[in-house]
XYZ file of C-alpha atoms in Angstrom:
489
model
C 7.970 -9.904 -7.218
C 10.854 -7.876 -9.226
C 10.418 -5.359 -5.998
C 10.430 -8.015 -3.733
C 13.759 -9.659 -4.875
C 15.334 -5.971 -5.012
C 13.786 -5.015 -1.207
C 15.565 -8.479 -0.139
C 18.695 -8.480 -1.830
C 19.272 -4.782 -0.931
C 18.206 -4.738 3.175
C 19.671 -8.118 3.642
C 22.731 -5.967 3.711
C 23.436 -3.420 6.813
C 24.716 -0.234 5.739
C 28.348 0.348 6.487
C 28.789 1.490 9.982
C 30.878 4.589 10.687
C 30.724 6.053 7.425
C 31.766 9.515 7.198
C 29.537 10.059 4.391
C 26.396 8.818 5.683
C 27.003 9.878 9.351
C 26.954 13.554 7.953
C 23.785 13.318 7.078
C 22.551 10.954 9.587
C 24.104 14.017 12.657
C 21.658 16.264 10.747
C 18.612 13.688 11.355
C 19.395 12.771 15.047
C 20.906 16.380 15.677
C 16.852 17.703 14.439
C 15.042 14.759 16.859
C 16.819 15.042 19.638
C 17.526 18.507 19.913
C 15.865 20.154 17.630
C 18.895 21.968 16.025
C 20.509 21.989 12.322
C 23.417 21.671 13.924
C 26.065 19.084 14.194
C 28.563 20.157 17.214
C 27.676 17.057 19.619
C 28.170 14.421 16.287
C 30.712 16.072 14.284
C 33.614 13.731 15.512
C 32.264 10.832 13.321
C 32.318 12.298 10.081
C 35.077 14.167 7.696
C 32.097 15.839 5.737
C 31.145 19.134 7.549
C 30.773 22.541 7.593
C 31.714 24.934 9.978
C 30.318 28.473 10.005
C 29.565 31.361 12.400
C 31.330 28.764 15.025
C 28.971 25.770 15.084
C 29.221 22.373 11.988
C 26.427 21.602 9.988
C 26.264 18.991 7.133
C 27.794 19.619 4.210
C 25.827 17.871 2.395
C 22.393 18.261 0.237
C 19.410 17.312 2.508
C 17.115 15.643 0.467
C 18.311 12.303 2.182
C 18.070 13.842 5.334
C 14.479 15.198 5.379
C 13.586 11.917 4.705
C 15.370 10.132 7.725
C 14.313 13.091 10.611
C 10.892 11.575 10.410
C 12.000 8.144 10.088
C 14.155 8.714 12.965
C 11.392 11.187 14.927
C 9.014 7.515 14.508
C 11.561 4.964 15.702
C 12.968 7.212 18.367
C 9.862 6.293 20.497
C 10.965 2.433 19.905
C 14.408 2.955 20.880
C 14.089 3.756 23.865
C 11.762 1.111 25.240
C 12.494 -1.561 27.460
C 13.150 -4.248 24.227
C 16.353 -2.463 23.573
C 18.003 -3.602 26.450
C 17.047 -6.932 25.847
C 17.998 -6.138 22.061
C 21.729 -4.955 23.613
C 22.133 -8.544 25.912
C 21.403 -10.344 22.796
C 23.914 -8.373 20.219
C 26.573 -8.318 23.262
C 26.583 -12.170 23.008
C 26.521 -12.471 19.046
C 29.909 -14.086 17.604
C 29.514 -13.515 14.154
C 29.159 -9.388 14.715
C 31.490 -9.357 17.041
C 33.898 -10.930 14.342
C 33.027 -7.923 12.568
C 34.098 -4.955 14.821
C 37.546 -3.529 15.056
C 40.447 -4.796 17.231
C 40.859 -2.201 20.441
C 37.759 -0.714 19.545
C 34.898 0.355 21.935
C 32.673 -2.324 21.213
C 28.879 -2.161 20.915
C 28.142 0.981 23.157
C 24.498 1.775 23.008
C 24.121 4.829 22.169
C 25.873 3.286 18.689
C 23.913 0.695 18.836
C 20.861 2.613 18.242
C 22.529 5.100 15.361
C 23.103 1.963 13.864
C 19.666 1.393 14.282
C 18.780 4.678 12.734
C 20.651 4.572 9.830
C 19.340 1.185 8.481
C 15.897 2.235 8.575
C 16.808 5.788 7.284
C 18.687 4.230 3.952
C 15.617 1.894 3.849
C 13.793 4.389 3.268
C 15.745 7.210 1.821
C 17.586 4.119 -0.438
C 16.040 0.962 -0.577
C 12.768 1.474 -1.737
C 13.165 4.159 -4.153
C 15.786 1.478 -5.618
C 13.276 -0.950 -5.523
C 10.682 1.124 -7.384
C 12.819 2.195 -9.805
C 13.037 -1.261 -10.460
C 9.313 -1.997 -10.977
C 9.425 1.416 -13.086
C 12.312 -0.012 -15.612
C 10.744 -3.255 -16.165
C 6.882 -2.027 -16.795
C 8.379 0.216 -19.915
C 10.708 -2.019 -21.330
C 7.412 -3.754 -22.006
C 6.960 -0.400 -24.422
C 10.272 -1.209 -26.105
C 8.700 -4.992 -27.083
C 10.471 -6.479 -24.713
C 8.972 -10.245 -23.428
C 8.785 -10.992 -19.870
C 12.298 -12.633 -19.503
C 14.374 -9.949 -21.492
C 12.717 -7.412 -19.340
C 13.256 -9.513 -15.843
C 17.102 -9.587 -16.592
C 17.309 -6.563 -17.503
C 15.787 -5.235 -14.329
C 17.699 -7.695 -12.430
C 21.343 -6.483 -14.566
C 20.573 -2.994 -13.397
C 19.625 -3.575 -9.597
C 21.861 -6.210 -8.836
C 24.960 -6.141 -11.265
C 25.964 -2.776 -11.284
C 26.889 0.222 -8.557
C 22.977 0.904 -7.965
C 23.296 -2.178 -5.701
C 26.231 -1.221 -3.640
C 24.208 2.095 -2.566
C 20.685 1.088 -2.688
C 21.401 0.563 0.995
C 23.300 3.001 2.125
C 22.680 6.743 3.339
C 23.922 8.278 0.503
C 21.842 10.635 -1.562
C 22.967 8.953 -5.670
C 20.293 5.915 -5.574
C 17.530 8.582 -4.417
C 18.282 10.555 -6.786
C 18.586 8.190 -9.317
C 14.911 6.642 -8.278
C 13.689 10.415 -8.452
C 15.045 10.974 -11.939
C 13.757 8.346 -13.761
C 10.547 7.687 -11.897
C 10.282 11.029 -13.603
C 11.127 9.789 -16.933
C 8.818 6.636 -16.864
C 5.434 9.207 -16.059
C 6.284 11.560 -18.985
C 6.947 8.467 -21.115
C 3.841 7.055 -22.394
C 2.565 6.106 -25.114
C 1.559 8.296 -28.568
C -1.288 10.083 -28.821
C -1.697 9.714 -24.499
C -2.053 12.884 -22.690
C -0.077 13.110 -19.287
C -2.676 13.658 -16.282
C -2.381 16.450 -14.254
C -1.728 14.020 -11.090
C 1.231 12.550 -12.918
C 2.788 15.982 -14.343
C 2.999 17.387 -10.264
C 4.690 14.044 -9.556
C 7.183 14.982 -12.128
C 7.530 18.499 -11.325
C 8.119 16.922 -7.001
C 10.437 14.279 -8.015
C 12.686 16.546 -10.067
C 12.908 18.794 -7.056
C 13.611 16.418 -4.876
C 16.362 15.161 -7.064
C 18.021 18.490 -7.036
C 17.848 18.581 -3.797
C 19.536 15.240 -2.618
C 22.346 15.247 -5.090
C 23.235 18.687 -6.264
C 24.379 17.931 -10.474
C 20.840 15.879 -9.974
C 19.772 19.477 -11.700
C 21.963 18.376 -14.991
C 19.084 15.284 -16.041
C 16.295 17.256 -14.155
C 17.627 19.650 -16.819
C 16.677 17.247 -19.835
C 13.765 15.747 -18.974
C 11.884 19.088 -17.770
C 12.258 20.343 -21.666
C 11.667 16.572 -22.314
C 8.173 17.083 -20.765
C 7.619 19.832 -21.747
C 8.001 18.606 -25.453
C 5.672 16.011 -24.906
C 2.813 18.275 -23.829
C 0.520 18.870 -26.491
C -1.035 21.780 -24.249
C 2.896 23.725 -23.014
C 0.916 25.686 -20.217
C 0.626 22.886 -18.612
C 4.264 23.051 -17.918
C 2.961 24.937 -15.100
C 2.059 21.881 -13.294
C 5.227 21.099 -13.281
C 7.317 24.180 -12.557
C 4.258 24.212 -9.577
C 5.370 21.356 -8.064
C 8.887 21.111 -8.294
C 9.265 24.508 -6.254
C 8.400 23.596 -2.663
C 11.342 21.342 -2.466
C 13.337 24.434 -3.608
C 11.814 26.505 -1.173
C 12.505 23.840 1.407
C 16.342 23.948 0.530
C 16.615 27.523 0.319
C 15.155 27.548 3.579
C 17.227 25.111 5.604
C 20.755 27.059 3.418
C 19.113 30.223 4.964
C 18.903 29.376 8.481
C 22.773 27.885 8.259
C 24.379 30.125 6.431
C 21.903 32.822 6.084
C 21.677 32.531 2.078
C 19.363 30.071 -0.249
C 22.357 29.365 -2.041
C 23.513 25.400 -1.785
C 27.007 26.685 -0.220
C 27.647 24.101 2.455
C 30.537 22.331 0.470
C 32.516 26.395 0.125
C 32.530 25.758 4.124
C 33.962 22.266 4.762
C 37.050 22.587 7.186
C 38.492 19.428 5.977
C 38.300 20.016 1.799
C 38.719 23.802 1.068
C 41.136 23.629 -1.229
C 39.714 20.809 -3.551
C 36.640 22.864 -2.919
C 37.577 25.976 -4.145
C 39.501 24.565 -7.128
C 36.964 25.491 -10.386
C 33.425 25.763 -9.685
C 33.117 23.523 -6.545
C 35.728 21.302 -7.468
C 34.235 21.324 -11.222
C 36.944 22.336 -13.943
C 37.015 20.677 -17.044
C 36.693 17.275 -18.660
C 40.799 15.641 -18.227
C 41.454 12.842 -19.880
C 43.079 10.650 -16.705
C 39.358 11.062 -15.111
C 37.459 9.994 -18.211
C 39.492 7.350 -18.076
C 39.241 6.326 -14.223
C 35.754 6.534 -14.719
C 35.241 4.321 -17.279
C 38.404 1.829 -18.158
C 40.677 2.467 -14.940
C 41.150 -0.326 -12.558
C 40.294 2.026 -9.379
C 36.717 2.901 -10.136
C 36.090 2.270 -13.769
C 32.264 2.022 -14.217
C 33.159 -0.945 -17.377
C 35.828 -3.150 -14.858
C 33.562 -3.504 -12.609
C 29.956 -4.185 -14.705
C 30.925 -4.253 -18.011
C 27.530 -5.366 -18.792
C 26.930 -1.729 -18.989
C 29.235 -1.681 -22.022
C 26.417 -3.157 -24.034
C 24.565 0.468 -23.899
C 27.262 1.448 -26.137
C 25.928 -0.585 -29.223
C 22.952 -0.580 -28.239
C 22.318 3.705 -28.549
C 23.441 2.911 -32.194
C 20.826 0.049 -32.576
C 18.225 2.176 -31.129
C 18.961 4.746 -33.425
C 18.947 2.722 -36.235
C 15.198 1.713 -35.612
C 13.780 5.013 -36.158
C 11.484 4.901 -32.578
C 11.211 6.766 -29.508
C 14.142 9.105 -31.250
C 13.160 12.000 -28.502
C 13.348 9.403 -26.076
C 16.439 8.195 -27.330
C 18.163 12.316 -27.303
C 16.767 12.258 -23.348
C 19.124 9.499 -22.800
C 22.190 9.807 -24.542
C 22.392 13.461 -23.185
C 21.254 12.362 -19.812
C 24.972 10.271 -19.628
C 26.794 12.417 -21.701
C 26.102 15.352 -19.062
C 26.992 12.688 -15.972
C 29.773 11.772 -17.871
C 31.469 14.834 -18.482
C 30.704 16.573 -14.903
C 31.844 13.663 -13.299
C 34.966 14.297 -15.658
C 35.643 17.786 -14.544
C 35.767 17.044 -11.096
C 38.936 17.038 -9.389
C 37.811 14.252 -6.998
C 36.463 12.149 -9.512
C 37.137 9.095 -7.683
C 34.461 10.167 -4.663
C 36.653 8.676 -1.732
C 36.033 5.238 -0.271
C 32.987 3.975 -2.993
C 32.721 1.422 -4.794
C 32.948 2.153 -8.443
C 32.064 5.722 -9.772
C 29.219 6.631 -7.286
C 28.914 10.077 -8.910
C 27.660 8.218 -12.152
C 24.839 6.490 -10.358
C 21.966 8.690 -11.237
C 22.407 8.256 -15.469
C 23.228 4.263 -15.061
C 19.340 3.257 -15.315
C 18.997 5.214 -18.503
C 21.978 3.199 -19.684
C 19.645 -0.154 -19.766
C 17.241 1.464 -22.187
C 19.398 1.376 -25.055
C 21.010 -2.123 -23.642
C 16.925 -3.340 -23.797
C 17.882 -2.094 -28.059
C 20.932 -3.953 -28.099
C 18.800 -7.214 -26.903
C 16.098 -6.719 -29.009
C 18.121 -6.572 -32.217
C 20.424 -9.044 -31.632
C 19.446 -10.575 -28.787
C 18.202 -14.583 -30.099
C 21.522 -14.243 -31.719
C 24.090 -17.603 -30.513
C 26.980 -13.969 -30.290
C 25.058 -12.276 -28.399
C 23.907 -14.292 -25.851
C 26.871 -15.234 -25.414
C 28.454 -11.672 -25.008
C 25.421 -10.987 -22.457
C 26.114 -13.671 -20.510
C 29.890 -13.739 -19.802
C 29.625 -9.873 -18.867
C 26.543 -10.115 -16.726
C 28.388 -12.664 -14.855
C 31.684 -10.784 -14.650
C 29.598 -7.674 -13.446
C 27.345 -9.515 -11.413
C 30.111 -11.470 -9.391
C 32.238 -7.737 -9.239
C 29.635 -5.990 -7.969
C 28.263 -8.801 -5.261
C 32.268 -9.386 -4.441
C 33.298 -5.711 -3.898
C 30.178 -4.667 -2.080
C 29.863 -7.624 0.394
C 33.512 -7.261 1.250
C 34.658 -6.010 4.406
C 33.280 -3.211 7.081
C 33.682 -0.220 5.036
C 33.796 0.672 1.086
C 37.195 0.267 -0.802
C 39.685 3.269 0.042
C 41.901 5.842 -2.144
C 44.879 3.414 -1.242
C 43.072 0.428 -3.325
C 44.039 0.739 -6.531
C 42.677 -2.115 -8.051
C 40.164 -3.032 -5.380
C 38.631 -6.331 -6.658
C 41.864 -7.568 -5.737
C 43.724 -5.608 -3.332
C 40.514 -5.301 -1.415
C 37.619 -7.735 -1.876
C 39.753 -10.583 -2.307
C 41.451 -10.514 0.852
C 38.286 -10.108 2.744
C 36.567 -13.061 1.040
C 39.868 -15.471 1.855
C 39.639 -13.977 5.581
C 35.687 -14.355 5.806
C 35.383 -10.462 6.448
C 31.904 -9.764 5.423
C 29.906 -6.726 5.126
C 27.705 -6.731 8.731
C 23.890 -8.162 7.577
C 20.357 -10.505 8.794
C 22.658 -13.432 8.262
C 24.970 -12.187 10.952
C 22.035 -11.521 13.315
C 21.303 -15.310 13.361
C 24.919 -16.210 14.983
C 25.811 -17.345 11.315
C 29.770 -15.944 10.442
C 31.514 -14.882 7.649
C 30.414 -16.201 4.307
C 28.371 -18.613 5.913
C 25.596 -15.675 7.299
C 25.213 -15.017 3.061
C 23.162 -18.645 2.483
C 19.579 -17.196 4.144
C 20.134 -14.806 1.052
C 21.131 -17.299 -1.309
C 18.634 -19.652 -0.720
C 15.871 -16.557 -1.108
C 17.699 -15.175 -4.227
C 17.217 -19.060 -5.464
C 13.689 -19.539 -4.752
C 12.656 -15.952 -5.961
C 14.453 -15.558 -9.008
C 13.327 -19.087 -10.120
C 9.492 -18.162 -9.609
C 10.350 -15.153 -11.605
C 11.829 -16.784 -14.734
C 9.054 -19.214 -14.487
C 6.430 -16.490 -14.478
C 7.763 -15.041 -17.582
C 8.137 -18.313 -19.759
C 5.069 -19.150 -18.410
C 3.222 -15.415 -19.802
C 5.974 -15.240 -23.201
C 3.455 -15.872 -25.529
C 0.878 -13.765 -24.362
C 3.315 -11.405 -23.473
C 4.124 -11.581 -27.190
C 0.914 -11.354 -28.435
C 0.376 -8.382 -26.573
C 3.339 -6.777 -27.862
C 2.116 -7.436 -31.729
C -1.336 -6.412 -30.932
C 0.131 -2.975 -29.606
C 2.671 -2.393 -32.438
C -0.370 -3.035 -34.603
C -2.851 -0.509 -32.703
C 0.206 2.331 -33.034
C 0.556 1.450 -36.653
């Protein structure tokens, strides 16, 4: 049920068309499948995120998401060449709801653009939507070990999936959510009951997930290193860490081979050859210097990209960490969560490009967000029955949901750098004009805000069923938690 509601909410909204960041990855996918080459010379005109090397153009992004997109697009290519595409083009060309979202004076719905867009939807579904929904499933399961009842677990899982910036990128062909899912699922696989061994299969999965997270978003190495040490700590026989290391090597070798084929070095140097952002990428170490106060404020409480302005419910992680520490439970997991959050915060605050261009919130922080839900769970467990805490969670959660959905669904691109307060300067005018992101409802000829009605009906029914099951199973869940606590002493 959790997986289903998240999957529906994410997939209902189509990835942003003409997004340079997504296009950079998709250009690589199309070039490999259609031309058998890694260079994107024939497609570079649709993106500004490219590297120039020895007279050719390449994607300057970490290749993990694109690697997943290649088999997806290859399988889809046969379908795109079928006569059904002609009928689809006729249908789309007469669809006024979609036509209203196109740029005035543009080329319209050209067949090659439609094929490209379909490939983008499919690649994003596999590389972002499914992984994020799976992360939600694992989050729900691990919150049960925290001693929360079903209702609270459902609420917190949906809070992460639908009321944080994770929602905005859960159906976008970026690498953030894929990396976040790989890291958090790896953590969950290691987090088992005390006294229970970690099987070889889990260790292999953990190693592969950590390695793939790194080749998807290079900064993910910060949390991957923390999780590697956490895995080593949890092993009774430390020699078994070799399984983790062995499973993490193939993704790294794949990335090294990719870089060597392009840049003649196994190192990830794509950004050093970025033609349009040379000054920024050559400042410090790949745009990283040291933490700046302006960046630290900007990614937390700034109106421009502030995480706690867009999703203030995450502020509850602060008292949650305190409550968690005072319980004296899961101390090593406290260290893992705290250091993961701090590492990514300091990383983003050290970047001279901390705002991330066109974005919903501070997108570079996405891999740390699941680890912020764990202390919030401790906050709910400690104070959740008190009236003031319920009111606080309700108010902050409602604001987060409205702000995240309001900004994510507004317009046909993510807020630009010109909008210093995107919620008021970008989202509010877009909603007033009925300028809503392209979605499944528009395929049914439903225009603007009306196109969201089918999704609203499904959400109400599905969430209602979730909480009905939660309430129905609450007594059994409470008893189960008490029994586990007794068994664990």
